[in-house]
mmCIF file of C-alpha atoms in Angstrom:
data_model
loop_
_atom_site.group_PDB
_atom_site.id
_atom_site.type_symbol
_atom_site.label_atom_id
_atom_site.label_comp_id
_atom_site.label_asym_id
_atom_site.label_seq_id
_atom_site.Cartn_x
_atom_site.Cartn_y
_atom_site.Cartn_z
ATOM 1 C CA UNK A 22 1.141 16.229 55.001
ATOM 2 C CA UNK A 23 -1.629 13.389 54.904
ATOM 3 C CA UNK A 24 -1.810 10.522 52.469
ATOM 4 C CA UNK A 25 -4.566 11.656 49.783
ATOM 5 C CA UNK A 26 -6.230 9.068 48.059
ATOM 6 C CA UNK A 27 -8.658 10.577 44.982
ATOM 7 C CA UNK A 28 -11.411 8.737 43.706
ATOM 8 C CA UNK A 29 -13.346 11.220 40.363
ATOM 9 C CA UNK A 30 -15.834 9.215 37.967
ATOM 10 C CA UNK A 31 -19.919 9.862 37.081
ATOM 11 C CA UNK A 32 -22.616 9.661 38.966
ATOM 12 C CA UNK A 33 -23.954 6.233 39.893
ATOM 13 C CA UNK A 34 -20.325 4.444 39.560
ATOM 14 C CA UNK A 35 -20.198 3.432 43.357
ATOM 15 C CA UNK A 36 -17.441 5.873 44.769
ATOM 16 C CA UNK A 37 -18.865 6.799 47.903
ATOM 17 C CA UNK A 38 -19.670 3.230 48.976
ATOM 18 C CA UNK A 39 -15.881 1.894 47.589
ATOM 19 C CA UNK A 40 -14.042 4.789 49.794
ATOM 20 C CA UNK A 41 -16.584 4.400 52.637
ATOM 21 C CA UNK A 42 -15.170 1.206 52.677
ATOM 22 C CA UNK A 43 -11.377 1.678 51.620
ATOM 23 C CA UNK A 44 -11.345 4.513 54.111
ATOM 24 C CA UNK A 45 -12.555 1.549 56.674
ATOM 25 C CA UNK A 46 -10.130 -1.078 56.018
ATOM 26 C CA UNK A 47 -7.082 1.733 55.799
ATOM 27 C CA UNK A 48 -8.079 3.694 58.588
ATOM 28 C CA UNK A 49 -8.280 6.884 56.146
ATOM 29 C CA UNK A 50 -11.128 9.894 56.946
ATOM 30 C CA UNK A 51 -13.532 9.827 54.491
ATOM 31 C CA UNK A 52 -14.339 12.951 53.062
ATOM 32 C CA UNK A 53 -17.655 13.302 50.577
ATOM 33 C CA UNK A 54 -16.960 15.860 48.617
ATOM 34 C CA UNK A 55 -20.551 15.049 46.703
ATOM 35 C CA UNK A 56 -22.019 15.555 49.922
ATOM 36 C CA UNK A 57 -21.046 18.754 50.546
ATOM 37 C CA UNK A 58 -22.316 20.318 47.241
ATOM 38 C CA UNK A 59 -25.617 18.006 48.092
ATOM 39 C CA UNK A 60 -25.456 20.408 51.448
ATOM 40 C CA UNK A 61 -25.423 23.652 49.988
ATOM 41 C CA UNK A 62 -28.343 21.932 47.213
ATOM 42 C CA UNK A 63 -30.511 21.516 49.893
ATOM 43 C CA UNK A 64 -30.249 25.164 51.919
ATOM 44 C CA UNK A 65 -30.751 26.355 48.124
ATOM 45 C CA UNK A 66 -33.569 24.514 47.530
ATOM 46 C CA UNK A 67 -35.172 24.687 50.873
ATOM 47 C CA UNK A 68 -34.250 28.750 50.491
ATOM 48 C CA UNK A 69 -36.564 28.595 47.230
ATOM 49 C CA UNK A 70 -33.946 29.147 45.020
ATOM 50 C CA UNK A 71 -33.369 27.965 41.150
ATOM 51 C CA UNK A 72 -30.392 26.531 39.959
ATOM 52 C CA UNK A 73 -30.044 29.559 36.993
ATOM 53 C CA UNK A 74 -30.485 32.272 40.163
ATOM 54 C CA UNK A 75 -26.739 32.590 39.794
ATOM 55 C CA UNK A 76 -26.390 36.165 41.686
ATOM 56 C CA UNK A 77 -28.913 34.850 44.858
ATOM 57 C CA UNK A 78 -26.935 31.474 44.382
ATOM 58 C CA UNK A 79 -23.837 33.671 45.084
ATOM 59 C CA UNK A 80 -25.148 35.475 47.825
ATOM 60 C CA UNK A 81 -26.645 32.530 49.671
ATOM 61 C CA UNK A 82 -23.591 30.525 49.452
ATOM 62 C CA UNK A 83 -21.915 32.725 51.641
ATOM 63 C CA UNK A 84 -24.223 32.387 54.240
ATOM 64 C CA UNK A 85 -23.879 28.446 54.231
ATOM 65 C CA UNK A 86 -21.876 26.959 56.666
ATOM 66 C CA UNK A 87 -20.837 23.265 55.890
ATOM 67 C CA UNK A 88 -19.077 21.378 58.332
ATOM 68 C CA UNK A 89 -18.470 17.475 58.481
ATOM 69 C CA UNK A 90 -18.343 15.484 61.540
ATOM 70 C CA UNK A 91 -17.957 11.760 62.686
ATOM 71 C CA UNK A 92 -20.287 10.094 64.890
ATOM 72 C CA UNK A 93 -19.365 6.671 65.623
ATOM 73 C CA UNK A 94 -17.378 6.100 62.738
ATOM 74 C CA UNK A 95 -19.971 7.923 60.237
ATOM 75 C CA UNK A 96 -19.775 11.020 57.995
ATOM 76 C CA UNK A 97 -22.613 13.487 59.515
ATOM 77 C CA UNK A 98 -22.984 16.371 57.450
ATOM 78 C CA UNK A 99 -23.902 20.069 59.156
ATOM 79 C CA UNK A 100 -25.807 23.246 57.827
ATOM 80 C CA UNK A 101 -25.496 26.301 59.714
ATOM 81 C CA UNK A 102 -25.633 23.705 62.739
ATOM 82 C CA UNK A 103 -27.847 21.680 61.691
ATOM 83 C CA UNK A 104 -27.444 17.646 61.041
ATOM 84 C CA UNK A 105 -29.021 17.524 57.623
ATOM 85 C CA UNK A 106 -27.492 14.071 56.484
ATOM 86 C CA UNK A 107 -30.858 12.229 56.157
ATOM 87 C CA UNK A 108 -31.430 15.254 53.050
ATOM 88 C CA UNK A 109 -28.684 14.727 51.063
ATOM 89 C CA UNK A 110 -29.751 11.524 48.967
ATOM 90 C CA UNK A 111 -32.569 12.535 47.443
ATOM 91 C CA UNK A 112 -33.302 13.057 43.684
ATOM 92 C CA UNK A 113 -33.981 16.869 43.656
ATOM 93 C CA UNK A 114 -30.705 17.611 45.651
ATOM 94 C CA UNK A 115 -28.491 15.245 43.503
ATOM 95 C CA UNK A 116 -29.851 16.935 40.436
ATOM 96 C CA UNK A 117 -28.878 20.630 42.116
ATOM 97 C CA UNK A 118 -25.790 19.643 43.125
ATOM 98 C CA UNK A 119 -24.346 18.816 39.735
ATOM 99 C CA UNK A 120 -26.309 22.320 38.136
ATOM 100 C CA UNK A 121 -24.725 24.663 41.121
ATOM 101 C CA UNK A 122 -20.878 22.837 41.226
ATOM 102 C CA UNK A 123 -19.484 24.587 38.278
ATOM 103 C CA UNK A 124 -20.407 27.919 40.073
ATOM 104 C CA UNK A 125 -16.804 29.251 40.763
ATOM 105 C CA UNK A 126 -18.492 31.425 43.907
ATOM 106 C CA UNK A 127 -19.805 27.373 45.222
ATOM 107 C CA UNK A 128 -16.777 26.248 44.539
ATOM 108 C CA UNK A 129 -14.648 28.461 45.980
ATOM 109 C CA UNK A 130 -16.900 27.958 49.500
ATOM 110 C CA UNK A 131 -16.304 24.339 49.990
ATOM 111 C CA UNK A 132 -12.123 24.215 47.880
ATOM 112 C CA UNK A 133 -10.231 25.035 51.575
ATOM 113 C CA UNK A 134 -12.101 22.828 53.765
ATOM 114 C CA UNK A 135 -11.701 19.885 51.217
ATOM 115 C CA UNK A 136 -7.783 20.997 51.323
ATOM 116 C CA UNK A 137 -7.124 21.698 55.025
ATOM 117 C CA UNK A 138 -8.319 18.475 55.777
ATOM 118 C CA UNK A 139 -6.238 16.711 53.380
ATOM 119 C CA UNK A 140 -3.471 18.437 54.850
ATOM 120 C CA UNK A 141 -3.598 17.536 58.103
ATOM 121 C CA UNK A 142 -4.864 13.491 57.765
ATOM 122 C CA UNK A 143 -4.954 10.470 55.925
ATOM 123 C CA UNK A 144 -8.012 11.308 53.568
ATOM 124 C CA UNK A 145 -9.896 9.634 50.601
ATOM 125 C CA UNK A 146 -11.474 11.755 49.107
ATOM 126 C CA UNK A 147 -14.408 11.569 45.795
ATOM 127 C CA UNK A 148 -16.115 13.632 43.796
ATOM 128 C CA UNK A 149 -15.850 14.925 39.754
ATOM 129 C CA UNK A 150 -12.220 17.400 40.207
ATOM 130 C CA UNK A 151 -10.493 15.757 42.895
ATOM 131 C CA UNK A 152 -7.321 14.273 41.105
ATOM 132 C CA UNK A 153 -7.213 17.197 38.459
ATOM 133 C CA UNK A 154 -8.099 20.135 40.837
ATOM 134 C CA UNK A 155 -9.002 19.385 44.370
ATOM 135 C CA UNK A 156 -5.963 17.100 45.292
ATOM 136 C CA UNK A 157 -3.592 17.011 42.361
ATOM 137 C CA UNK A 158 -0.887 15.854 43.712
ATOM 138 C CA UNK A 159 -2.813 12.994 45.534
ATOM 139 C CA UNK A 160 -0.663 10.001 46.277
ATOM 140 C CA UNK A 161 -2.996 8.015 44.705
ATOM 141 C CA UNK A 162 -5.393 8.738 41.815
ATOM 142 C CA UNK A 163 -8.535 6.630 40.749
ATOM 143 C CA UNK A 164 -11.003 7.316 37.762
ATOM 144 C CA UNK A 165 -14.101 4.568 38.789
ATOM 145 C CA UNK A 166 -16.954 4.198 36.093
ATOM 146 C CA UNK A 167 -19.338 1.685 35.099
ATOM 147 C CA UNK A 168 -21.607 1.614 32.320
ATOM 148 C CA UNK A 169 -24.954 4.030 32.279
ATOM 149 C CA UNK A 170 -27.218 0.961 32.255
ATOM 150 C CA UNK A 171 -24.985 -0.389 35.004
ATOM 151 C CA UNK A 172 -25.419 2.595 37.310
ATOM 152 C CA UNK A 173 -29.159 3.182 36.630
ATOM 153 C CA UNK A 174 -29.814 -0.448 37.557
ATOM 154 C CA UNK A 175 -28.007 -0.059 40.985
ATOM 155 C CA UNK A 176 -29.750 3.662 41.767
ATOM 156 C CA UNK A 177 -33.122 1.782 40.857
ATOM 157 C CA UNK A 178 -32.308 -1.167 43.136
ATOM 158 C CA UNK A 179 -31.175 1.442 46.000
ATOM 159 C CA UNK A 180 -34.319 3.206 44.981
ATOM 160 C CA UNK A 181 -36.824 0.258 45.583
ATOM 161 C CA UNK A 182 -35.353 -0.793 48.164
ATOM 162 C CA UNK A 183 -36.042 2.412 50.104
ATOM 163 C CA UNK A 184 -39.502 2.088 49.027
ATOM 164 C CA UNK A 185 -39.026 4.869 46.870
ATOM 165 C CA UNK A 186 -41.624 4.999 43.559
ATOM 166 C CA UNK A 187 -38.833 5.399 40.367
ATOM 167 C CA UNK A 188 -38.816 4.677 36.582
ATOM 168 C CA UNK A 189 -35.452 2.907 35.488
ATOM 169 C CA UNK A 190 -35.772 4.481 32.088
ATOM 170 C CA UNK A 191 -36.058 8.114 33.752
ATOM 171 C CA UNK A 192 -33.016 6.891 35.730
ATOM 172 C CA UNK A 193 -30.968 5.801 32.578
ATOM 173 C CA UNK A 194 -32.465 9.662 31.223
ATOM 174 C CA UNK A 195 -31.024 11.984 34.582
ATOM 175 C CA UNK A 196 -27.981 9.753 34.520
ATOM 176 C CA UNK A 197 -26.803 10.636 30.860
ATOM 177 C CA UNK A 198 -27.987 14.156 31.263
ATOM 178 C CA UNK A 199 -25.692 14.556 33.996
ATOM 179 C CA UNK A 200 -22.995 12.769 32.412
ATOM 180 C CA UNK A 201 -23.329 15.672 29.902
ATOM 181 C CA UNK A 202 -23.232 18.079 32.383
ATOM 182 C CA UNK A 203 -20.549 17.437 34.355
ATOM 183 C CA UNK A 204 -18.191 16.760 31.657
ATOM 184 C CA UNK A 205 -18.905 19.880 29.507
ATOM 185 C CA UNK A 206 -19.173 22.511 32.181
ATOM 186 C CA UNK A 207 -16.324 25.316 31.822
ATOM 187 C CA UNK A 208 -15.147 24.903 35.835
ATOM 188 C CA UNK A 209 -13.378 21.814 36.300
ATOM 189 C CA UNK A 210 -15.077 19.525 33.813
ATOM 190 C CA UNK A 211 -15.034 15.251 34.781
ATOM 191 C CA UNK A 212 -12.455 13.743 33.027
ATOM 192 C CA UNK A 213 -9.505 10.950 34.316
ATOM 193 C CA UNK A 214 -6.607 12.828 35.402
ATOM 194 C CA UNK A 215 -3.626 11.859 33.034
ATOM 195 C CA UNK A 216 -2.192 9.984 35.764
ATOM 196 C CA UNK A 217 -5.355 8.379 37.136
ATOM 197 C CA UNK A 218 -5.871 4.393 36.746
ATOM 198 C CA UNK A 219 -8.877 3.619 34.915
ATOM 199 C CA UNK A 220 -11.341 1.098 37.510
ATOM 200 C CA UNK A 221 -14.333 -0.189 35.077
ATOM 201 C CA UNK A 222 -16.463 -1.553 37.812
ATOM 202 C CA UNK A 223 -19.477 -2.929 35.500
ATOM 203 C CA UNK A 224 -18.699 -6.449 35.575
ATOM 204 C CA UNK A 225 -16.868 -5.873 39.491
ATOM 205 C CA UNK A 226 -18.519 -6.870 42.978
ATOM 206 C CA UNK A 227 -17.804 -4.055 45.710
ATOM 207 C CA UNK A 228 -15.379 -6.037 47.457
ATOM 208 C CA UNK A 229 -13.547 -6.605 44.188
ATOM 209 C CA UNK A 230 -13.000 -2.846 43.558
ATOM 210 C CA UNK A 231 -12.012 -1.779 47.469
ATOM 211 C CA UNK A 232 -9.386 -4.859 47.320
ATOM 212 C CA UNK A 233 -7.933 -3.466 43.663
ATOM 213 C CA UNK A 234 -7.835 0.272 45.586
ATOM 214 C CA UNK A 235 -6.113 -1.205 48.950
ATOM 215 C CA UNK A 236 -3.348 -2.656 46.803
ATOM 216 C CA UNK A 237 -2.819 0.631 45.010
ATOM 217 C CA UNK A 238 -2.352 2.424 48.344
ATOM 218 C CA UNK A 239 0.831 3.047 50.269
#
């Protein structure tokens, strides 16, 4: 059995970047559990498909297959064989992601990969469920959050530096709406784990929260 480390919290709190680099320090394999969903948002999208097309959501899921891979050290994320890591970080499949991952049939899909491989290695794992559903018995459980106006000011500063064209206050908007979402949807809701330890990183530097998280592991 691996060493699990679980990292849940909202979107925009930093918890890909903090395990990136926790999994880095620790020697742990990384495993993007918002990346995955943000895989089978894109083959959805690119397939034409609307997030309330439950049944052809369904249907197409089980013709996705998502794989993850590491290429000198990185996460590279696979579609049906195809390296589609550069897609995953847009806008549009962020905002699918978070509509199709209370779909138990999407769910269901992507659950035993996310579990074999915490089986077999040292994993650190994030996402919305992964203390309370994915990996409940993780050795160690993190709920990381920050403040909405904290997170939209870092995903508009990501934003423009990529160039990209964005509108903080639409950014503050998406974020609470998918605050909302994720917390009130009937499949395995966001919420701290009762044995989680609340990280606040609004007033934290990155290297401040990995150092907290490499103390709390074994």
């Amino acid at each position: 059995m691996g060493y699990n480390v679980a990292i849940d919290g909202p979107a925009g709190a930093g918890k890909s970047t903090i395990a990136r680099l926790v999994a880095k320090e620790k020697g742990y394999v990384y495993v993007d559990t918002g990346a995955m969903y943000r895989a089978l948002a894109v083959y959805f999208l690119e397939k034409g498909i609307a997030a309330e097309e439950t049944e052809k959501i369904t249907s197409a899921a089980r013709e996705a297959e998502v794989g993850i891979r590491y290429q000198d050290g990185a996460q590279q994320v696979y579609l049906n064989g195809e390296n589609i890591t550069s897609k995953l970080r847009t806008e549009e499949a962020g905002n699918m992601a978070s509509m199709i991952s209370p779909i138990p049939e999407v769910r269901e899909r992507l659950l035993e990969l996310q579990r074999s491989l915490a089986r077999e290695k040292d994993v650190i794992m994030d996402g919305r469920d992964i203390g309370t559903n994915i990996l409940p018995n993780a050795d160690v459980k993190i709920y990381l959050t920050a403040s909405v106006e904290t997170r939209a000011k870092r995903r508009y500063q990501e934003l423009k530096e990529k160039g990209t064209s964005c509108d903080y206050k639409e950014i503050v908007k998406d974020i609470r709406e998918r605050d909302m979402r994720d917390m009130n949807r009937e499949t395995a809701p966001l919420r701290q784990a009762e044995d989680a330890i609340l990280v606040d990183s609004s007033d934290m530097t990155i290297p401040e929260v990995v150092e907290m998280i490499i103390q709390l592991c074994g």
